[in-house]
Coordinates of C-alpha atoms and ligand atoms in Angstrom, one line a residue:
Chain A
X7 CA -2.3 -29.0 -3.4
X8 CA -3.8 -25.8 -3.3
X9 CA -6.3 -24.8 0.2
X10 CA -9.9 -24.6 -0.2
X11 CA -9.8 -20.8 0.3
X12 CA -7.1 -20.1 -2.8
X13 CA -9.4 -21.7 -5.3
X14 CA -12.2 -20.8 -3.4
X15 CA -11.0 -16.8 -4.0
X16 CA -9.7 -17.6 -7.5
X17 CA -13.3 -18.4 -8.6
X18 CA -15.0 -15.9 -6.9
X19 CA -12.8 -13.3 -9.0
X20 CA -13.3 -15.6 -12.1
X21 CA -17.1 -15.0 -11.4
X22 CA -17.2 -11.4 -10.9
X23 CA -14.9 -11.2 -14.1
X24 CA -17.3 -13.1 -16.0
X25 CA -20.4 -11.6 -14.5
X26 CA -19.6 -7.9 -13.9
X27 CA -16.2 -7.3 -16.1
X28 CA -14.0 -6.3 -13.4
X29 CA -11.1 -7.8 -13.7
X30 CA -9.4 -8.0 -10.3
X31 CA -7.5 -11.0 -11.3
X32 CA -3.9 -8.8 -11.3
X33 CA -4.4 -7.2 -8.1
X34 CA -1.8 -7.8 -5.1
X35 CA -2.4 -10.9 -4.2
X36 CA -2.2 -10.4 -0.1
X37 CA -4.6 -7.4 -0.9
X38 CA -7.2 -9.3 -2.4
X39 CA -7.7 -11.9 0.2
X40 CA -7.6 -9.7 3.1
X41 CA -10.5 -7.5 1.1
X42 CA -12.3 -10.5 0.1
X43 CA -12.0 -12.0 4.6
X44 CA -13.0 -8.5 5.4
X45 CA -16.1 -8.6 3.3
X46 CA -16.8 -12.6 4.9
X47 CA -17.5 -10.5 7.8
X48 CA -19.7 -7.7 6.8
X49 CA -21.9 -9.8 4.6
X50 CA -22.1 -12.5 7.5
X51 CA -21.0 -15.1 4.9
X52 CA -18.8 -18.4 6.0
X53 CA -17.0 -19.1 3.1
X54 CA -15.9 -17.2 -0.1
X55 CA -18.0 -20.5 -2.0
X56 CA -21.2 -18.4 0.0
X57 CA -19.8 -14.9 -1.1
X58 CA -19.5 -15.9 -4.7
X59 CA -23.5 -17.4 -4.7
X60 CA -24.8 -13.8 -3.3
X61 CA -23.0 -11.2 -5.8
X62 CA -23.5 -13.6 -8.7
X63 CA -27.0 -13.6 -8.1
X64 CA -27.3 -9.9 -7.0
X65 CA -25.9 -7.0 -8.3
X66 CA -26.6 -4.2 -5.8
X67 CA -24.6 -7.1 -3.5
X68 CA -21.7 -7.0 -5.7
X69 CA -21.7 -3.3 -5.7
X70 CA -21.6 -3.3 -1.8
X71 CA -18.5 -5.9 -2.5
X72 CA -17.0 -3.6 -4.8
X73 CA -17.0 -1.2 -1.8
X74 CA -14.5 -3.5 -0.1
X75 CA -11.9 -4.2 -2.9
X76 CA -11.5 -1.0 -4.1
X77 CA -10.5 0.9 -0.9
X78 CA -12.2 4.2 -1.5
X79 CA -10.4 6.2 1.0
X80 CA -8.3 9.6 -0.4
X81 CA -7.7 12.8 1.3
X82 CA -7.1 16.5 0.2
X83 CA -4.1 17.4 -0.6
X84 CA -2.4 14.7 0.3
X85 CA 1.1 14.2 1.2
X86 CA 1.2 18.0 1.3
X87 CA 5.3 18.0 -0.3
X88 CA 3.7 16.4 -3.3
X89 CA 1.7 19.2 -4.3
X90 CA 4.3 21.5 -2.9
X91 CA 6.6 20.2 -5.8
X92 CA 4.1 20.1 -8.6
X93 CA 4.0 23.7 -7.4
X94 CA 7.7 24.7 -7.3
X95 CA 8.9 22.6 -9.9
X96 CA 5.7 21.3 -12.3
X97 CA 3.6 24.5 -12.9
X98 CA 6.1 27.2 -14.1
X99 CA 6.7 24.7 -17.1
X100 CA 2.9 23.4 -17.8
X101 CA 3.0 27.6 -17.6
X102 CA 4.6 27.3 -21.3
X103 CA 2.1 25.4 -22.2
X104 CA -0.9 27.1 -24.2
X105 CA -3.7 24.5 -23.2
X106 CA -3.7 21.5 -20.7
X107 CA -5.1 18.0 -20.3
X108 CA -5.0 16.7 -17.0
X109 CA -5.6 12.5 -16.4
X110 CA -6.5 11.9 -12.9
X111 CA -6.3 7.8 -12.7
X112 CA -8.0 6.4 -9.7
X113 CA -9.4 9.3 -8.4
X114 CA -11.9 7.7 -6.2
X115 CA -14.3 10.3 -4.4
X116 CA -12.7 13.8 -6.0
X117 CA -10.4 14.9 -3.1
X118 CA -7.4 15.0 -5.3
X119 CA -9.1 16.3 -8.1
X120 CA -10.3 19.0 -5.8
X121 CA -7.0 19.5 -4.6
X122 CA -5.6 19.7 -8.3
X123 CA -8.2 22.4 -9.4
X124 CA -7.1 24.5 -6.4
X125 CA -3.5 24.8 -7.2
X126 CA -4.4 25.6 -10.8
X127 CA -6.8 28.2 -10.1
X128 CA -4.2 29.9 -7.7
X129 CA -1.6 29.4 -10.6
X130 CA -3.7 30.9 -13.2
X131 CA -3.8 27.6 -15.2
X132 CA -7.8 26.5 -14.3
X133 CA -9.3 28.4 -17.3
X134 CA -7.1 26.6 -19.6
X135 CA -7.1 22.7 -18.1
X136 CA -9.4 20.2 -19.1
X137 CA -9.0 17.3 -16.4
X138 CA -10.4 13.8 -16.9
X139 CA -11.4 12.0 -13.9
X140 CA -11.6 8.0 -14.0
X141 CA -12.1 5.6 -11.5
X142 CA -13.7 1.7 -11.9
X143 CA -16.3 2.7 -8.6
X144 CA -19.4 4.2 -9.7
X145 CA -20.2 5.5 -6.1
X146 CA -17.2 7.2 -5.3
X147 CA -16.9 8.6 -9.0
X148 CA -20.5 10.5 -7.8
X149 CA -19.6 11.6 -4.6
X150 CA -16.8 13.2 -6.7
X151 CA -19.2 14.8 -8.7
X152 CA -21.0 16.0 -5.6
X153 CA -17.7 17.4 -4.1
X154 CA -19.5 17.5 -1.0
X155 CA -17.2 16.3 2.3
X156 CA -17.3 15.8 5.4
X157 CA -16.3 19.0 7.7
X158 CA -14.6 16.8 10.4
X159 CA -11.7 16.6 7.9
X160 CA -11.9 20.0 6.5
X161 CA -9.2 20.9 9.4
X162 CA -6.8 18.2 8.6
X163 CA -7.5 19.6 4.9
X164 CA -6.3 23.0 6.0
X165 CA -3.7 22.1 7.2
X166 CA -2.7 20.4 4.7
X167 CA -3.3 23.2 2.0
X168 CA -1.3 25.9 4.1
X169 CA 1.4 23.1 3.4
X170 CA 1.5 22.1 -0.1
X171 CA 1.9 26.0 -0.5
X172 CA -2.1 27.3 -0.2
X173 CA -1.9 31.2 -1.3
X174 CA -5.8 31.8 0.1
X175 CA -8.0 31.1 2.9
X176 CA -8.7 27.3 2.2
X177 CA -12.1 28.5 3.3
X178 CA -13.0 30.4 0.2
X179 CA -13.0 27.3 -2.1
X180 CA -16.5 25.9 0.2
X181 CA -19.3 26.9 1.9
X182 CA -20.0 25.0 5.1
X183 CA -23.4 23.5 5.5
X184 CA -24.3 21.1 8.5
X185 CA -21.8 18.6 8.9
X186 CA -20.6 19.5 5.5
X187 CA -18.5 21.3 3.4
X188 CA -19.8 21.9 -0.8
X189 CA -17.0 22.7 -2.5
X190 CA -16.9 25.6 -5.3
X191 CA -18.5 24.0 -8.7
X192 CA -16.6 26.1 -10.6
X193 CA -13.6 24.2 -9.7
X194 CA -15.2 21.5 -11.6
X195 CA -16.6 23.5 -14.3
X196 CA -13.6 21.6 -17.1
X197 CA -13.4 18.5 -15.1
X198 CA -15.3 15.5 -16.8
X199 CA -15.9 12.4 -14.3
X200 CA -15.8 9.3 -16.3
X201 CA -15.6 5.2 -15.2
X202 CA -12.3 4.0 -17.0
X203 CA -10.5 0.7 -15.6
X204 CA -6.9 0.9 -15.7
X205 CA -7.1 -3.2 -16.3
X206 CA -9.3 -3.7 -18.8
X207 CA -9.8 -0.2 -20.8
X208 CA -7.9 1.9 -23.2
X209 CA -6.3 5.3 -23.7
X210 CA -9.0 7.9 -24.6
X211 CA -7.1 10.8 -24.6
X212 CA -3.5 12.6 -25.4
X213 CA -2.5 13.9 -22.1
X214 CA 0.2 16.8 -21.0
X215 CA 0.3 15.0 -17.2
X216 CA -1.3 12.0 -14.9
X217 CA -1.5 11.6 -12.1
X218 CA -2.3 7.8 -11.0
X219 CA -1.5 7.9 -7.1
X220 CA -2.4 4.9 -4.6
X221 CA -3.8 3.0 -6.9
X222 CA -0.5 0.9 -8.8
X223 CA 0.4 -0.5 -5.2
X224 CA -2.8 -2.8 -5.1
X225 CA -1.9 -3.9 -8.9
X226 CA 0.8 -7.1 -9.6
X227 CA 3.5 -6.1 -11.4
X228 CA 1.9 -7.4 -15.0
X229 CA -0.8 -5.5 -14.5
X230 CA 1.1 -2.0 -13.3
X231 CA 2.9 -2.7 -16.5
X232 CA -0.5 -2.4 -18.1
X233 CA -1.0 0.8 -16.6
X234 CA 2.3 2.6 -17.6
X235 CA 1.7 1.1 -21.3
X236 CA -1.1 3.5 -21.1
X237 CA 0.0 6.5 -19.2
X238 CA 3.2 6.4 -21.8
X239 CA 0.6 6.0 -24.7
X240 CA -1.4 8.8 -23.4
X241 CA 1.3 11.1 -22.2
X242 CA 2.2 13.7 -25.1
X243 CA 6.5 14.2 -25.2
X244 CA 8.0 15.3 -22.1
X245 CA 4.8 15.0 -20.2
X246 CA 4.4 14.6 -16.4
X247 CA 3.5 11.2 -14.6
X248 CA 3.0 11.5 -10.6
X249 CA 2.7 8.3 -8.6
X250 CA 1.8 8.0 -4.7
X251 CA 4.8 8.5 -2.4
X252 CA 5.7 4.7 -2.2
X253 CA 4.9 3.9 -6.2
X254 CA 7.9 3.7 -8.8
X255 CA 8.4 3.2 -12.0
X256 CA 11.8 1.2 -10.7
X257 CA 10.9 -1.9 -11.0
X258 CA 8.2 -1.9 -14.0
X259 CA 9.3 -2.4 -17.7
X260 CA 8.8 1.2 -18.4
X261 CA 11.8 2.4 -15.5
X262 CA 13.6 3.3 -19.0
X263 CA 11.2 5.3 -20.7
X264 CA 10.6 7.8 -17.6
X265 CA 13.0 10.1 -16.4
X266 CA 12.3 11.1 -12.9
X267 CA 12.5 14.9 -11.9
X268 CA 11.6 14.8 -8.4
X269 CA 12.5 11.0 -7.2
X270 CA 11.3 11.7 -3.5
X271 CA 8.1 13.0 -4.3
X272 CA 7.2 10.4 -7.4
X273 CA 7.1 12.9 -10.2
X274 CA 8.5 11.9 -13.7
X275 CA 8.7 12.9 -17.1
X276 CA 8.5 10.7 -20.5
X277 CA 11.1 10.6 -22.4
Chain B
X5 CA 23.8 -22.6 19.6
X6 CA 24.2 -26.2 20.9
X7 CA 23.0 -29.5 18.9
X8 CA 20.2 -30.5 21.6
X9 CA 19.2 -26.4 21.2
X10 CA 18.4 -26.6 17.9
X11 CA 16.5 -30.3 18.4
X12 CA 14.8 -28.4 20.5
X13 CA 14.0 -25.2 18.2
X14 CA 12.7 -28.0 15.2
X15 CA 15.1 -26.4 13.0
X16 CA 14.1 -26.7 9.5
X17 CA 15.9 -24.8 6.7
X18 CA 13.7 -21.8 5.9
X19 CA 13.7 -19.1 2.9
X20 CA 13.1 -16.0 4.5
X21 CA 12.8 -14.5 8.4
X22 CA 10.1 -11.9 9.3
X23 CA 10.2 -9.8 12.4
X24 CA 7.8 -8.1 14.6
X25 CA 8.3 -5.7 17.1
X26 CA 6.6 -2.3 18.7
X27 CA 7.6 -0.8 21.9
X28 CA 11.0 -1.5 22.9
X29 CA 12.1 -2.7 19.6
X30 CA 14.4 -0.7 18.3
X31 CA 17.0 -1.8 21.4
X32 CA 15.8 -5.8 20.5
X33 CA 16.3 -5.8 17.0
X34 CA 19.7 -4.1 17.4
X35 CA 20.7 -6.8 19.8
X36 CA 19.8 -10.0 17.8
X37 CA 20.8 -8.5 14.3
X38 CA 24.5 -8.0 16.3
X39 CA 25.6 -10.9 15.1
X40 CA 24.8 -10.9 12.0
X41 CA 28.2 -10.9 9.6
X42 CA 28.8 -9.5 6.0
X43 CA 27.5 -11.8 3.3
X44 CA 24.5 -13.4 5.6
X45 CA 22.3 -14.9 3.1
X46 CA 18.7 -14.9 4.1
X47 CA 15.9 -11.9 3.6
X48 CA 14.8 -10.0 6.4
X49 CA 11.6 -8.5 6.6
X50 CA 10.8 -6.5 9.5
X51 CA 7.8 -4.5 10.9
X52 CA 8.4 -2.1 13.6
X53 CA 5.7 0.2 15.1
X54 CA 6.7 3.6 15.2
X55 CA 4.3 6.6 16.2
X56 CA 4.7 9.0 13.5
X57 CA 3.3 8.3 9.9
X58 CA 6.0 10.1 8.1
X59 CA 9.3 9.5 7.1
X60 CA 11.8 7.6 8.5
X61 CA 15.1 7.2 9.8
X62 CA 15.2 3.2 10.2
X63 CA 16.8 2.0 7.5
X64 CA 19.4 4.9 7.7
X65 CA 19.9 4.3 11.3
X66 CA 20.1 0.6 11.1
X67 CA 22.2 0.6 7.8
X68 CA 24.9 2.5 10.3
X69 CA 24.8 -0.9 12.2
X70 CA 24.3 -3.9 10.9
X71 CA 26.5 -5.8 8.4
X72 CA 23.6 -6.4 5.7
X73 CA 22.2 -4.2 3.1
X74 CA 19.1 -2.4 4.4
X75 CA 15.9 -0.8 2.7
X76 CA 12.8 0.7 3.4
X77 CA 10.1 -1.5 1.8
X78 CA 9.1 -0.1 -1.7
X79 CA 6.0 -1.2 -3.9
X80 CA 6.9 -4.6 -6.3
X81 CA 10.4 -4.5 -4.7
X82 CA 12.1 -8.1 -5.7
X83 CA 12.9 -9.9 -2.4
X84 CA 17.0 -10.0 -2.3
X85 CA 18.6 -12.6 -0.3
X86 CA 20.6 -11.2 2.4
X87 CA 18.8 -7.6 2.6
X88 CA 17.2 -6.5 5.6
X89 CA 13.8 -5.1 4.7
X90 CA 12.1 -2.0 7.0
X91 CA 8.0 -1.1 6.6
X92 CA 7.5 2.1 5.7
X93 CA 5.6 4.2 7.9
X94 CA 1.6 4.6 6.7
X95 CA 2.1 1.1 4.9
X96 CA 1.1 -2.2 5.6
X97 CA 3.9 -4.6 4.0
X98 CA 3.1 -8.0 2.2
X99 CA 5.3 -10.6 0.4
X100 CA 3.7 -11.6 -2.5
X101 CA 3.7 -15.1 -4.4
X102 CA 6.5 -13.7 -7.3
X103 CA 8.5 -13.2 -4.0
X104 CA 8.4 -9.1 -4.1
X105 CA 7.0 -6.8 -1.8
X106 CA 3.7 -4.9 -2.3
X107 CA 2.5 -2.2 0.6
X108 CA -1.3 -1.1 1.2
X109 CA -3.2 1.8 2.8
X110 CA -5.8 -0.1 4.2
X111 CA -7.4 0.3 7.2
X112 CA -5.1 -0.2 10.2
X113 CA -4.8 -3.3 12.5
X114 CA -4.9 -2.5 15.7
X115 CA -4.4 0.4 15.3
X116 CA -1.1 -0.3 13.5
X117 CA -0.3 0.7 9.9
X118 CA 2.2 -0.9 9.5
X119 CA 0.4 -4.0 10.5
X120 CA 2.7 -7.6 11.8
X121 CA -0.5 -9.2 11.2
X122 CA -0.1 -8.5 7.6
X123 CA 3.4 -9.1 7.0
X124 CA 2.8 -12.4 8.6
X125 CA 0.1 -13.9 6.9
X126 CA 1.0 -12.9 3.6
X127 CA 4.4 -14.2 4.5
X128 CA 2.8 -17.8 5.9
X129 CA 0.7 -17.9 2.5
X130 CA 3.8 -17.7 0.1
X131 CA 6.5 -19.3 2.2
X132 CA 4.6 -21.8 4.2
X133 CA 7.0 -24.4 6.2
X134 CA 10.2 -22.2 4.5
X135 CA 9.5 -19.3 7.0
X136 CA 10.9 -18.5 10.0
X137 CA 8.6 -15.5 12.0
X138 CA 9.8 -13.6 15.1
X139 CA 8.0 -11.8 17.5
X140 CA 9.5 -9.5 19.7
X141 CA 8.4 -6.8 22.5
X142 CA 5.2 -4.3 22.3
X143 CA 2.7 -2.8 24.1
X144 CA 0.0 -4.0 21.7
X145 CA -1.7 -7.3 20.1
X146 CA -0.4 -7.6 16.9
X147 CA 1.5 -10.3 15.5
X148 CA -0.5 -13.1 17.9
X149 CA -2.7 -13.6 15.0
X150 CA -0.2 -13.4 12.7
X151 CA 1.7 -15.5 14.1
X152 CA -0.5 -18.2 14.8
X153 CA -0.6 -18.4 10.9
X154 CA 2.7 -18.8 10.2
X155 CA 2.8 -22.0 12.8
X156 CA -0.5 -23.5 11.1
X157 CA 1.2 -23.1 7.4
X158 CA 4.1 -25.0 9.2
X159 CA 6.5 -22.1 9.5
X160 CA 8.7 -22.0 12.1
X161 CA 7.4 -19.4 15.3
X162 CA 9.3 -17.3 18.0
X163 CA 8.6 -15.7 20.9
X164 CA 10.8 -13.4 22.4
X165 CA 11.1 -14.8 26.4
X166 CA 8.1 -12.2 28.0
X167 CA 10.3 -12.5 31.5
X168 CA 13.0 -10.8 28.8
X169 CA 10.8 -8.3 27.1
X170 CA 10.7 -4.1 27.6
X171 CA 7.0 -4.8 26.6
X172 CA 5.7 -8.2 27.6
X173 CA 1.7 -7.7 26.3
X174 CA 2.9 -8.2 22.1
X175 CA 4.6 -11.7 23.1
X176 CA 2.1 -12.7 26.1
X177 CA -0.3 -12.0 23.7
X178 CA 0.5 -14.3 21.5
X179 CA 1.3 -17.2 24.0
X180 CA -2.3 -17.0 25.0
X181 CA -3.4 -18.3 21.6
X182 CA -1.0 -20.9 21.2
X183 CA 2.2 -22.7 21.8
X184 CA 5.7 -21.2 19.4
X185 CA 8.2 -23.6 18.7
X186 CA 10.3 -21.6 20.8
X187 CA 10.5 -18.8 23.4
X188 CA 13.6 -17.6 23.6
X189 CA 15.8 -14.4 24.9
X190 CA 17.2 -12.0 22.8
X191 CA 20.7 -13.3 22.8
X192 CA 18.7 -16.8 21.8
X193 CA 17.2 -15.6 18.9
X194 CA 20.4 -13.8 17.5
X195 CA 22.2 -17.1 17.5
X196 CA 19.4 -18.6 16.2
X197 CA 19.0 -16.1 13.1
X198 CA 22.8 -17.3 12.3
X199 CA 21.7 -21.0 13.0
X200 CA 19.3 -20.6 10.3
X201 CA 21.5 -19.3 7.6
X202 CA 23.8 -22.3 8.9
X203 CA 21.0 -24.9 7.7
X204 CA 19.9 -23.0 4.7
X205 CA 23.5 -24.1 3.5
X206 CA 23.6 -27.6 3.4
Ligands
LIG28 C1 -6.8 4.5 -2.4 S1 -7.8 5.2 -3.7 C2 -6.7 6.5 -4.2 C3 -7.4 7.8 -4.3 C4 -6.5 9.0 -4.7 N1 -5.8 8.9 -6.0 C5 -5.5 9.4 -3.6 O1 -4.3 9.2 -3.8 O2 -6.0 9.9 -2.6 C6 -7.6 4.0 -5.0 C7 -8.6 4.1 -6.1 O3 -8.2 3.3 -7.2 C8 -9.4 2.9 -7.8 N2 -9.1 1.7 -8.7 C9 -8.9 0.4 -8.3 N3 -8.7 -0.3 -9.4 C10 -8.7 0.5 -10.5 C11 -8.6 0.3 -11.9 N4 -8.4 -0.9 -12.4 N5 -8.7 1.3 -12.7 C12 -8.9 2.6 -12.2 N6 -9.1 2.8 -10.9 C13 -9.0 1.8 -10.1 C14 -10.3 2.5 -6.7 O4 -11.7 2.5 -7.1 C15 -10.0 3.7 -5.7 O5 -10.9 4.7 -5.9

């Protein structure tokens, strides 16, 4: 027999499915419920039964829930080695290349995109990139658009930089204003922000590399298979696919058709 | 462990073990996994605080010592019987229903990431009664809740003995919001990690 709160979370995804067409249904399952008891909270609600009334009947509620299950939280240049590598190892080949198309998959409220655009520009390779920039939350796909954080992490973001290999002052890619920074908007200048679902959506593009990082780990393992199908559709021969620091392709369907050139830091290459 | 001990425990065969532990814990876990021979069938899943975010040493360091196969916890890993599981630093750990391991950058529980809270729950959700949780000594409140969830699904809950414990806050924590099945020393709870394999047999 299943508990009240299973079904209970089972038809509240069902509904926002149905209702909204996001399809959380092949998330991590242990994920998903924490989200779902953490938003109980904030929206004062006793049961999920209670959740599933408000955001069917109210949109601008559901897109406070969406808030919760998507876990917009990113950082510049994160996990520092990663960029390091794309750096040592990834650039002097996309340096062969004559033109580049750049997939960022999940790339919630621009950080890594940022980040991305940096190391380009400092490679020479900016002018010649055009990066595509998806994520399923409309709110943090416009603060990416912005590129407008907060200076309390620009330190952290520094720090960072000066580690994944930063050739400048990390200051010259913002201006500070208040308790913000406003990043360069010529970092952005071939960078086109777009609302694409790795669940539901198809390949729109032919792409020489992707980058789809902390995002796979709150999928199931049907629906990361999903997602590889369409990074391996998208990618062009030999192209680049980075995942976050604890993703793999190991245990997917699609182990086979990657070849990894930096296992440590997630970086692969079709084959 | 005597017969009349394990009356006492409420020994039920169980599926998988899960482990807690924070300050103190790398000593404790060495001291009940010391029993622990070659071919010991069930998982291990284990959640140990440690300060630093970064990259780790446990698995290397405990593969040195103890007579099972260890990892560090990777995303969708299948759950293999007789491997001793670490969380990786940053990552909260969960056990999902296909029986595989998926990790999470969530917020932090108590100020944990790794969180015992999470590996617990998720742990009592799939496993239920077949689950045998363990927590150990901290400096902290996680794993009470946790904990408390694994007894209401019907798992099977230990305490390390707070009298016993480096840190005695993580286990007294949890005996304020309700009653294990046992509270035990270390040396206790490594006999009855073999006890459990024992029943899982038959
Ligand atoms: C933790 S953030 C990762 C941000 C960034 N890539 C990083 O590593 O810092 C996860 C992002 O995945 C997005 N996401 C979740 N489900 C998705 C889906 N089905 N398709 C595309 N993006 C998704 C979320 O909206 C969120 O912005």
């Amino acid at each position: 027999m299943q508990r009240n709160t299973d079904i209970e979370l089972r038809l509240l995804i069902e509904a926002i499915y149905l209702k909204y067409s996001y399809d959380f249904r092949d998330y991590s399952g242990a994920s998903i419920k924490r989200r779902v008891n953490h938003a109980l909270r904030q929206f004062d609600c006793n049961t999920i039964s209670a959740l599933q009334e408000r955001i069917l009947h109210d949109p601008s509620a559901f897109m406070q829930l969406l808030q919760f299950l998507t876990i917009p939280v990113s950082e510049m240049f994160r996990d520092p080695e990663h960029f390091l590598a794309i750096r040592q190892e990834v650039v002097p080949i996309l340096k062969t290349y004559p033109s580049l198309k750049i997939w960022i998959a999940g790339c919630s409220t621009g950080e890594e995109v940022y980040s991305m655009a940096i190391l380009l520009r400092e490679e020479g390779l900016l002018d010649r990139t055009i990066i595509y920039a998806t994520d399923i939350n409309p709110r943090s796909l416009e603060k990416a658009k912005q590129g407008i954080f907060s200076l309390e992490n620009i330190r952290a973001y520094t720090h960072n930089y000066q580690k994944a290999g930063g050739q400048r002052s990390f200051a010259d890619y913002y201006t500070a204003a208040y308790d913000y920074a406003i990043f360069d908007k010529s970092l952005r200048e071939n960078v086109t922000f777009a609302d694409h679902s790795l669940a539901t959506d198809s390949v729109f593009s032919e792409t020489n590399l992707i980058s789809c990082r902390n995002v796979l780990i709150y999928f199931n393992k049907d629906l990361q298979n999903r997602a590889f199908g369409l990074f391996h559709e998208s990618l062009c021969h030999r192209g680049f696919l980075m995942l976050g620091s604890k993703e793999t392709l190991d245990f997917s369907d699609y182990s086979k058709q990657f070849t990894p050139v930096l296992k440590q830091e997630r970086i692969y290459r079709k084959l | 462990m005597t017969d009349r001990d394990s009356q006492m425990a409420g020994l039920r065969p169980v599926k998988a073990v899960v482990i807690g532990a924070s300050a103190g814990g790398v000593e404790a876990l060495l001291t009940i996994f010391a029993g622990l021979k070659p071919g010991y069938r069930l998982p291990i899943i284990v959640v140990l605080h440690l300060p630093d975010e970064r990259r780790s040493q446990l698995a290397e360091v405990f593969a040195r010592r103890v007579a099972l196969p260890v990892r560090e916890a990777q995303d969708k890993q299948p759950i293999v019987p007789g491997t001793l599981y670490f969380a990786a630093p940053g990552y909260h750990v969960s056990v999902e229903h296909d029986l595989s391991l998926s990790l999470s950058q969530e917020e932090p529980v108590h100020y944990s990431r790794p969180a015992i809270d999470y590996l617990f729950e998720s742990a009592a959700d799939v496993y239920q009664q077949r689950l045998a949780a363990i927590l150990l000594t901290g400096a902290n409140q996680d794993g009470a809740r946790g904990l408390s969830q694994v007894k209401q699904s019907g798992g099977l809950t230990i305490i390390q003995d707070p009298d016993e414990a480096q840190v005695a806050t993580m286990p007294r924590a949890a005996l304020e919001l309700f009653q294990p099945d046992c509270i035990l020393p270390l040396s206790g709870i490594g006999r009855l990690l073999v006890e459990l394999e024992h029943i899982e047999c038959y």
